[in-house]
């Protein structure tokens, strides 16, 4: 392990029982993989090096019981530093730490802590106090753990409140979404009902217009069938007078012929002809019949007067 990277140097040569001393090695990085291969090394000294930060996998060294990181240039510890649950002794003297990770509260076995000569947050510095003797360092471990637990509890409460607020917000959003969807459904339902009512009115209007048109057409048909001049008195057919005149003319002509025949049969020498004899006989019968008819009328009239 080279002095800068920690590679090439055998850690077993520095292992003494359960103690591994890597102090004053001018380390810029922690050889986590090599350290993980030595679970017996429960005491690790990394003091007086050039460490600026610890890798996140450093917290996998859960076998560590005592850790010395003093006199480095650490600006912060890994967020999951609390995974080192077996840690009892921690020396962070003379670094550049301002705060500690909240997971620090999980170091339930920590009994000794030194945070001197760090630019700590004033509240944390007051809680840690001095570590000038064994008793003060033990008190610092107890107080810092209590302080970090309080911070962790407060953060947990804040997370719970935030989570609860998020849940409430989510519920409100869901309720608003449901209300919005219900409103949209109601709006669509109302629009559908209005559309249906509009179509019904249009249908009724079309039906009424159709019926009115049928009535109008029917009336026009009736008027069309009636004579155009119904208000004027009916005129006699034009051909009827011509037929009556023709018949009258024929009758007059026949009567004239009969008179002529009678005159010829009475006044001329043709009266002894058979045809004239028949005509004269017929004429005499007709005259007798007419006289009888006249006599009957007179009798009937006389009887009715009595």
mmCIF file of C-alpha atoms in Angstrom:
data_model
loop_
_atom_site.group_PDB
_atom_site.id
_atom_site.type_symbol
_atom_site.label_atom_id
_atom_site.label_comp_id
_atom_site.label_asym_id
_atom_site.label_seq_id
_atom_site.Cartn_x
_atom_site.Cartn_y
_atom_site.Cartn_z
ATOM 1 C CA UNK A 1 0.000 0.000 0.000
ATOM 2 C CA UNK A 2 1.522 3.330 -1.062
ATOM 3 C CA UNK A 3 1.451 6.172 1.366
ATOM 4 C CA UNK A 4 -0.895 8.270 -0.722
ATOM 5 C CA UNK A 5 -3.492 5.752 -1.801
ATOM 6 C CA UNK A 6 -3.045 3.052 0.782
ATOM 7 C CA UNK A 7 -2.473 0.385 -1.880
ATOM 8 C CA UNK A 8 0.455 -2.021 -1.828
ATOM 9 C CA UNK A 9 1.002 -1.965 1.939
ATOM 10 C CA UNK A 10 0.064 -5.122 3.838
ATOM 11 C CA UNK A 11 -2.343 -4.207 6.641
ATOM 12 C CA UNK A 12 -1.576 -7.470 8.404
ATOM 13 C CA UNK A 13 1.929 -6.146 9.155
ATOM 14 C CA UNK A 14 0.355 -3.290 11.100
ATOM 15 C CA UNK A 15 -2.196 -5.452 12.891
ATOM 16 C CA UNK A 16 -1.379 -5.994 16.547
ATOM 17 C CA UNK A 17 -3.979 -8.246 18.110
ATOM 18 C CA UNK A 18 -7.222 -6.441 17.484
ATOM 19 C CA UNK A 19 -5.581 -3.040 16.968
ATOM 20 C CA UNK A 20 -4.707 -1.662 13.539
ATOM 21 C CA UNK A 21 -2.580 1.483 13.518
ATOM 22 C CA UNK A 22 -2.692 3.464 10.264
ATOM 23 C CA UNK A 23 -1.816 6.817 11.795
ATOM 24 C CA UNK A 24 0.831 9.069 10.234
ATOM 25 C CA UNK A 25 0.568 7.180 6.915
ATOM 26 C CA UNK A 26 -0.195 10.293 4.869
ATOM 27 C CA UNK A 27 -3.431 8.702 3.718
ATOM 28 C CA UNK A 28 -5.812 10.567 1.400
ATOM 29 C CA UNK A 29 -8.241 7.655 1.201
ATOM 30 C CA UNK A 30 -9.314 4.922 3.567
ATOM 31 C CA UNK A 31 -8.554 1.367 2.305
ATOM 32 C CA UNK A 32 -12.053 0.131 3.082
ATOM 33 C CA UNK A 33 -11.803 -3.119 1.121
ATOM 34 C CA UNK A 34 -8.594 -4.168 2.933
ATOM 35 C CA UNK A 35 -10.085 -3.176 6.280
ATOM 36 C CA UNK A 36 -13.215 -5.191 5.599
ATOM 37 C CA UNK A 37 -10.970 -8.239 5.110
ATOM 38 C CA UNK A 38 -9.719 -7.857 8.688
ATOM 39 C CA UNK A 39 -12.803 -8.208 10.915
ATOM 40 C CA UNK A 40 -10.530 -8.849 13.897
ATOM 41 C CA UNK A 41 -9.290 -5.261 13.724
ATOM 42 C CA UNK A 42 -11.911 -3.768 16.064
ATOM 43 C CA UNK A 43 -9.631 -0.877 17.032
ATOM 44 C CA UNK A 44 -8.631 1.384 14.117
ATOM 45 C CA UNK A 45 -6.336 4.420 14.311
ATOM 46 C CA UNK A 46 -6.482 6.728 11.297
ATOM 47 C CA UNK A 47 -5.261 9.854 13.072
ATOM 48 C CA UNK A 48 -2.787 12.335 11.636
ATOM 49 C CA UNK A 49 -3.544 11.737 7.967
ATOM 50 C CA UNK A 50 -4.916 13.857 5.097
ATOM 51 C CA UNK A 51 -8.450 12.515 5.061
ATOM 52 C CA UNK A 52 -11.007 15.039 3.795
ATOM 53 C CA UNK A 53 -13.945 12.667 3.730
ATOM 54 C CA UNK A 54 -14.858 9.062 4.370
ATOM 55 C CA UNK A 55 -16.306 6.901 1.589
ATOM 56 C CA UNK A 56 -19.885 5.716 2.016
ATOM 57 C CA UNK A 57 -18.767 2.080 2.194
ATOM 58 C CA UNK A 58 -16.673 2.953 5.263
ATOM 59 C CA UNK A 59 -19.888 2.484 7.244
ATOM 60 C CA UNK A 60 -19.846 -1.199 6.321
ATOM 61 C CA UNK A 61 -17.001 -1.713 8.860
ATOM 62 C CA UNK A 62 -19.517 -2.580 11.534
ATOM 63 C CA UNK A 63 -16.942 -4.583 13.504
ATOM 64 C CA UNK A 64 -15.211 -1.397 14.676
ATOM 65 C CA UNK A 65 -15.421 -0.715 18.382
ATOM 66 C CA UNK A 66 -12.869 2.083 18.715
ATOM 67 C CA UNK A 67 -12.089 4.607 15.970
ATOM 68 C CA UNK A 68 -9.574 7.436 16.008
ATOM 69 C CA UNK A 69 -10.001 10.010 13.235
ATOM 70 C CA UNK A 70 -8.365 12.916 15.033
ATOM 71 C CA UNK A 71 -6.103 15.431 13.335
ATOM 72 C CA UNK A 72 -7.423 14.993 9.804
ATOM 73 C CA UNK A 73 -9.295 17.442 7.573
ATOM 74 C CA UNK A 74 -12.727 15.831 7.682
ATOM 75 C CA UNK A 75 -15.495 18.277 6.747
ATOM 76 C CA UNK A 76 -18.347 15.846 7.207
ATOM 77 C CA UNK A 77 -19.141 12.251 8.078
ATOM 78 C CA UNK A 78 -21.121 9.872 5.840
ATOM 79 C CA UNK A 79 -24.894 10.192 6.177
ATOM 80 C CA UNK A 80 -25.212 6.551 7.257
ATOM 81 C CA UNK A 81 -22.425 6.808 9.848
ATOM 82 C CA UNK A 82 -24.913 5.425 12.363
ATOM 83 C CA UNK A 83 -24.497 1.960 10.837
ATOM 84 C CA UNK A 84 -21.360 1.558 12.997
ATOM 85 C CA UNK A 85 -23.609 0.366 15.820
ATOM 86 C CA UNK A 86 -20.807 -1.394 17.711
ATOM 87 C CA UNK A 87 -18.742 1.755 18.023
ATOM 88 C CA UNK A 88 -17.984 2.692 21.657
ATOM 89 C CA UNK A 89 -15.051 5.106 21.379
ATOM 90 C CA UNK A 90 -14.829 7.880 18.763
ATOM 91 C CA UNK A 91 -12.128 10.523 18.535
ATOM 92 C CA UNK A 92 -12.817 13.387 16.105
ATOM 93 C CA UNK A 93 -10.403 15.909 17.614
ATOM 94 C CA UNK A 94 -9.093 18.676 15.402
ATOM 95 C CA UNK A 95 -11.070 18.267 12.169
ATOM 96 C CA UNK A 96 -13.287 20.633 10.194
ATOM 97 C CA UNK A 97 -16.667 19.297 11.228
ATOM 98 C CA UNK A 98 -19.605 21.687 11.591
ATOM 99 C CA UNK A 99 -22.440 19.231 12.095
ATOM 100 C CA UNK A 100 -22.965 15.515 12.564
ATOM 101 C CA UNK A 101 -25.258 13.295 10.467
ATOM 102 C CA UNK A 102 -28.650 12.553 12.017
ATOM 103 C CA UNK A 103 -27.860 8.838 11.865
ATOM 104 C CA UNK A 104 -25.294 9.550 14.583
ATOM 105 C CA UNK A 105 -28.174 9.014 17.008
ATOM 106 C CA UNK A 106 -28.116 5.296 16.168
ATOM 107 C CA UNK A 107 -24.697 4.805 17.823
ATOM 108 C CA UNK A 108 -26.430 3.416 20.903
ATOM 109 C CA UNK A 109 -23.210 1.830 22.252
ATOM 110 C CA UNK A 110 -21.125 5.016 22.072
ATOM 111 C CA UNK A 111 -19.528 5.719 25.451
ATOM 112 C CA UNK A 112 -16.725 8.156 24.642
ATOM 113 C CA UNK A 113 -16.615 11.117 22.245
ATOM 114 C CA UNK A 114 -14.167 13.952 21.566
ATOM 115 C CA UNK A 115 -15.259 16.824 19.290
ATOM 116 C CA UNK A 116 -12.783 19.498 20.425
ATOM 117 C CA UNK A 117 -11.123 21.832 17.957
ATOM 118 C CA UNK A 118 -13.861 21.608 15.314
ATOM 119 C CA UNK A 119 -15.840 24.595 13.942
ATOM 120 C CA UNK A 120 -19.023 23.083 15.348
ATOM 121 C CA UNK A 121 -22.448 24.623 15.130
ATOM 122 C CA UNK A 122 -22.877 26.678 18.345
ATOM 123 C CA UNK A 123 -25.769 24.549 19.576
ATOM 124 C CA UNK A 124 -23.847 21.310 18.977
ATOM 125 C CA UNK A 125 -20.689 22.791 20.518
ATOM 126 C CA UNK A 126 -22.609 23.748 23.654
ATOM 127 C CA UNK A 127 -24.137 20.287 23.908
ATOM 128 C CA UNK A 128 -20.773 18.514 23.431
ATOM 129 C CA UNK A 129 -18.914 20.681 25.926
ATOM 130 C CA UNK A 130 -15.254 20.005 26.687
ATOM 131 C CA UNK A 131 -13.460 16.691 26.579
ATOM 132 C CA UNK A 132 -10.549 17.405 28.872
ATOM 133 C CA UNK A 133 -10.771 14.208 30.842
ATOM 134 C CA UNK A 134 -12.358 10.789 30.701
ATOM 135 C CA UNK A 135 -15.513 11.864 32.496
ATOM 136 C CA UNK A 136 -16.128 14.860 30.212
ATOM 137 C CA UNK A 137 -15.642 12.744 27.101
ATOM 138 C CA UNK A 138 -18.161 10.226 28.402
ATOM 139 C CA UNK A 139 -20.605 13.029 29.190
ATOM 140 C CA UNK A 140 -20.057 14.426 25.682
ATOM 141 C CA UNK A 141 -21.013 11.060 24.171
ATOM 142 C CA UNK A 142 -24.207 10.867 26.243
ATOM 143 C CA UNK A 143 -25.259 14.468 25.590
ATOM 144 C CA UNK A 144 -24.484 14.413 21.881
ATOM 145 C CA UNK A 145 -26.397 11.163 21.462
ATOM 146 C CA UNK A 146 -29.395 12.663 23.281
ATOM 147 C CA UNK A 147 -29.130 15.799 21.172
ATOM 148 C CA UNK A 148 -28.928 13.847 17.927
ATOM 149 C CA UNK A 149 -31.825 11.631 19.007
ATOM 150 C CA UNK A 150 -33.878 14.763 19.648
ATOM 151 C CA UNK A 151 -32.956 16.057 16.219
ATOM 152 C CA UNK A 152 -33.790 12.693 14.703
ATOM 153 C CA UNK A 153 -37.120 12.614 16.513
ATOM 154 C CA UNK A 154 -37.890 16.134 15.359
ATOM 155 C CA UNK A 155 -36.951 15.256 11.805
ATOM 156 C CA UNK A 156 -39.055 12.116 12.051
ATOM 157 C CA UNK A 157 -41.966 14.233 13.268
ATOM 158 C CA UNK A 158 -41.359 16.689 10.459
ATOM 159 C CA UNK A 159 -41.267 13.863 7.988
ATOM 160 C CA UNK A 160 -44.448 12.470 9.473
ATOM 161 C CA UNK A 161 -46.082 15.886 9.338
ATOM 162 C CA UNK A 162 -44.830 16.342 5.790
ATOM 163 C CA UNK A 163 -46.024 12.874 4.881
ATOM 164 C CA UNK A 164 -49.366 13.545 6.559
ATOM 165 C CA UNK A 165 -49.602 16.891 4.793
ATOM 166 C CA UNK A 166 -48.784 15.202 1.520
ATOM 167 C CA UNK A 167 -51.426 12.579 2.221
ATOM 168 C CA UNK A 168 -53.955 15.262 3.111
ATOM 169 C CA UNK A 169 -52.963 17.165 0.001
ATOM 170 C CA UNK A 170 -53.326 14.002 -2.040
ATOM 171 C CA UNK A 171 -56.723 13.375 -0.472
ATOM 172 C CA UNK A 172 -57.776 16.938 -1.228
ATOM 173 C CA UNK A 173 -56.542 16.581 -4.788
ATOM 174 C CA UNK A 174 -58.406 13.300 -5.128
ATOM 175 C CA UNK A 175 -61.524 14.870 -3.601
ATOM 176 C CA UNK A 176 -61.200 17.865 -5.911
ATOM 177 C CA UNK A 177 -60.643 15.537 -8.837
ATOM 178 C CA UNK A 178 -63.703 13.502 -7.878
ATOM 179 C CA UNK A 179 -65.726 16.682 -7.450
ATOM 180 C CA UNK A 180 -64.463 17.952 -10.792
ATOM 181 C CA UNK A 181 -65.300 14.661 -12.471
ATOM 182 C CA UNK A 182 -68.739 14.646 -10.842
ATOM 183 C CA UNK A 183 -69.276 18.232 -11.998
ATOM 184 C CA UNK A 184 -68.165 17.311 -15.503
ATOM 185 C CA UNK A 185 -70.480 14.302 -15.484
ATOM 186 C CA UNK A 186 -73.360 16.479 -14.292
ATOM 187 C CA UNK A 187 -72.532 19.053 -16.955
ATOM 188 C CA UNK A 188 -72.425 16.380 -19.652
ATOM 189 C CA UNK A 189 -75.690 14.959 -18.340
ATOM 190 C CA UNK A 190 -77.315 18.395 -18.395
ATOM 191 C CA UNK A 191 -75.969 19.120 -21.862
ATOM 192 C CA UNK A 192 -77.227 15.749 -23.041
ATOM 193 C CA UNK A 193 -80.667 16.456 -21.565
ATOM 194 C CA UNK A 194 -80.706 19.912 -23.168
ATOM 195 C CA UNK A 195 -79.665 18.430 -26.496
ATOM 196 C CA UNK A 196 -82.367 15.800 -26.204
ATOM 197 C CA UNK A 197 -84.965 18.442 -25.346
ATOM 198 C CA UNK A 198 -83.799 20.591 -28.269
ATOM 199 C CA UNK A 199 -84.064 17.659 -30.655
ATOM 200 C CA UNK A 200 -87.509 16.834 -29.265
ATOM 201 C CA UNK A 201 -88.648 20.422 -29.857
ATOM 202 C CA UNK A 202 -87.241 20.313 -33.374
ATOM 203 C CA UNK A 203 -89.027 17.028 -33.975
ATOM 204 C CA UNK A 204 -92.324 18.426 -32.658
ATOM 205 C CA UNK A 205 -91.881 21.565 -34.754
ATOM 206 C CA UNK A 206 -91.126 19.518 -37.855
ATOM 207 C CA UNK A 207 -94.116 17.270 -37.157
ATOM 208 C CA UNK A 208 -96.411 20.265 -36.646
ATOM 209 C CA UNK A 209 -95.075 21.892 -39.818
ATOM 210 C CA UNK A 210 -95.617 18.650 -41.712
ATOM 211 C CA UNK A 211 -99.190 18.368 -40.418
ATOM 212 C CA UNK A 212 -99.867 21.989 -41.285
ATOM 213 C CA UNK A 213 -98.455 21.406 -44.752
ATOM 214 C CA UNK A 214 -100.662 18.317 -45.179
ATOM 215 C CA UNK A 215 -103.728 20.292 -44.098
ATOM 216 C CA UNK A 216 -102.863 23.093 -46.476
ATOM 217 C CA UNK A 217 -102.262 20.647 -49.308
ATOM 218 C CA UNK A 218 -105.584 18.934 -48.536
ATOM 219 C CA UNK A 219 -107.443 22.246 -48.585
ATOM 220 C CA UNK A 220 -105.789 23.229 -51.847
ATOM 221 C CA UNK A 221 -106.771 19.849 -53.308
ATOM 222 C CA UNK A 222 -110.417 20.335 -52.208
ATOM 223 C CA UNK A 223 -110.507 23.844 -53.662
ATOM 224 C CA UNK A 224 -108.960 22.567 -56.860
ATOM 225 C CA UNK A 225 -111.686 19.916 -57.255
ATOM 226 C CA UNK A 226 -114.505 22.494 -56.847
ATOM 227 C CA UNK A 227 -115.631 24.557 -59.926
ATOM 228 C CA UNK A 228 -113.559 27.636 -60.339
ATOM 229 C CA UNK A 229 -116.666 29.856 -60.566
ATOM 230 C CA UNK A 230 -118.715 28.289 -57.785
ATOM 231 C CA UNK A 231 -119.999 31.677 -56.687
ATOM 232 C CA UNK A 232 -121.700 32.263 -60.016
ATOM 233 C CA UNK A 233 -125.009 30.481 -60.883
ATOM 234 C CA UNK A 234 -124.546 27.428 -63.071
ATOM 235 C CA UNK A 235 -125.025 28.127 -66.732
ATOM 236 C CA UNK A 236 -126.984 25.720 -68.969
ATOM 237 C CA UNK A 237 -124.952 23.597 -71.285
ATOM 238 C CA UNK A 238 -124.273 25.184 -74.570
ATOM 239 C CA UNK A 239 -125.321 22.135 -76.596
ATOM 240 C CA UNK A 240 -128.701 21.623 -74.837
ATOM 241 C CA UNK A 241 -130.525 24.541 -76.530
ATOM 242 C CA UNK A 242 -129.322 23.423 -79.962
ATOM 243 C CA UNK A 243 -130.786 19.881 -79.410
ATOM 244 C CA UNK A 244 -134.151 21.215 -78.225
ATOM 245 C CA UNK A 245 -134.363 23.497 -81.169
ATOM 246 C CA UNK A 246 -133.542 20.652 -83.513
ATOM 247 C CA UNK A 247 -136.213 18.420 -81.942
ATOM 248 C CA UNK A 248 -138.726 21.266 -82.075
ATOM 249 C CA UNK A 249 -137.936 21.841 -85.698
ATOM 250 C CA UNK A 250 -138.354 18.129 -86.439
ATOM 251 C CA UNK A 251 -141.731 18.058 -84.619
ATOM 252 C CA UNK A 252 -142.879 21.157 -86.422
ATOM 253 C CA UNK A 253 -141.788 19.664 -89.710
ATOM 254 C CA UNK A 254 -143.600 16.387 -88.968
ATOM 255 C CA UNK A 255 -146.716 18.318 -87.922
ATOM 256 C CA UNK A 256 -146.487 20.363 -91.055
ATOM 257 C CA UNK A 257 -146.198 17.230 -93.134
ATOM 258 C CA UNK A 258 -149.217 15.704 -91.358
ATOM 259 C CA UNK A 259 -151.259 18.852 -91.927
ATOM 260 C CA UNK A 260 -150.224 18.904 -95.532
ATOM 261 C CA UNK A 261 -151.177 15.215 -95.899
ATOM 262 C CA UNK A 262 -154.554 15.847 -94.195
ATOM 263 C CA UNK A 263 -155.175 18.830 -96.396
ATOM 264 C CA UNK A 264 -154.296 16.810 -99.483
ATOM 265 C CA UNK A 265 -156.451 13.901 -98.398
ATOM 266 C CA UNK A 266 -159.445 16.169 -97.557
ATOM 267 C CA UNK A 267 -159.336 18.752 -100.273
ATOM 268 C CA UNK A 268 -157.869 17.012 -103.279
ATOM 269 C CA UNK A 269 -158.791 14.165 -105.482
ATOM 270 C CA UNK A 270 -156.435 11.946 -103.507
ATOM 271 C CA UNK A 271 -159.034 11.453 -100.749
ATOM 272 C CA UNK A 272 -160.269 8.245 -102.395
ATOM 273 C CA UNK A 273 -156.796 6.734 -102.431
ATOM 274 C CA UNK A 274 -156.166 3.941 -99.930
ATOM 275 C CA UNK A 275 -153.522 5.913 -98.089
ATOM 276 C CA UNK A 276 -155.731 8.941 -97.774
ATOM 277 C CA UNK A 277 -158.676 6.768 -96.702
ATOM 278 C CA UNK A 278 -156.487 5.417 -93.869
ATOM 279 C CA UNK A 279 -155.362 8.930 -92.996
ATOM 280 C CA UNK A 280 -158.902 10.283 -92.980
ATOM 281 C CA UNK A 281 -160.054 7.360 -90.854
ATOM 282 C CA UNK A 282 -157.192 7.943 -88.405
ATOM 283 C CA UNK A 283 -157.965 11.612 -88.318
ATOM 284 C CA UNK A 284 -161.622 10.908 -87.597
ATOM 285 C CA UNK A 285 -160.677 8.539 -84.775
ATOM 286 C CA UNK A 286 -158.387 11.098 -83.241
ATOM 287 C CA UNK A 287 -161.025 13.814 -83.429
ATOM 288 C CA UNK A 288 -163.587 11.523 -81.864
ATOM 289 C CA UNK A 289 -161.177 10.582 -79.117
ATOM 290 C CA UNK A 290 -160.465 14.197 -78.390
ATOM 291 C CA UNK A 291 -164.188 14.986 -78.276
ATOM 292 C CA UNK A 292 -164.792 12.086 -75.942
ATOM 293 C CA UNK A 293 -161.937 13.279 -73.771
ATOM 294 C CA UNK A 294 -163.418 16.769 -73.675
ATOM 295 C CA UNK A 295 -166.860 15.387 -72.816
ATOM 296 C CA UNK A 296 -165.303 13.313 -69.979
ATOM 297 C CA UNK A 297 -163.552 16.384 -68.601
ATOM 298 C CA UNK A 298 -166.813 18.328 -68.579
ATOM 299 C CA UNK A 299 -168.590 15.507 -66.720
ATOM 300 C CA UNK A 300 -165.863 15.262 -64.164
ATOM 301 C CA UNK A 301 -165.885 18.987 -63.681
ATOM 302 C CA UNK A 302 -169.697 18.977 -63.271
ATOM 303 C CA UNK A 303 -169.561 16.187 -60.707
ATOM 304 C CA UNK A 304 -166.888 17.903 -58.711
ATOM 305 C CA UNK A 305 -168.944 21.079 -58.576
ATOM 306 C CA UNK A 306 -171.988 19.140 -57.207
#
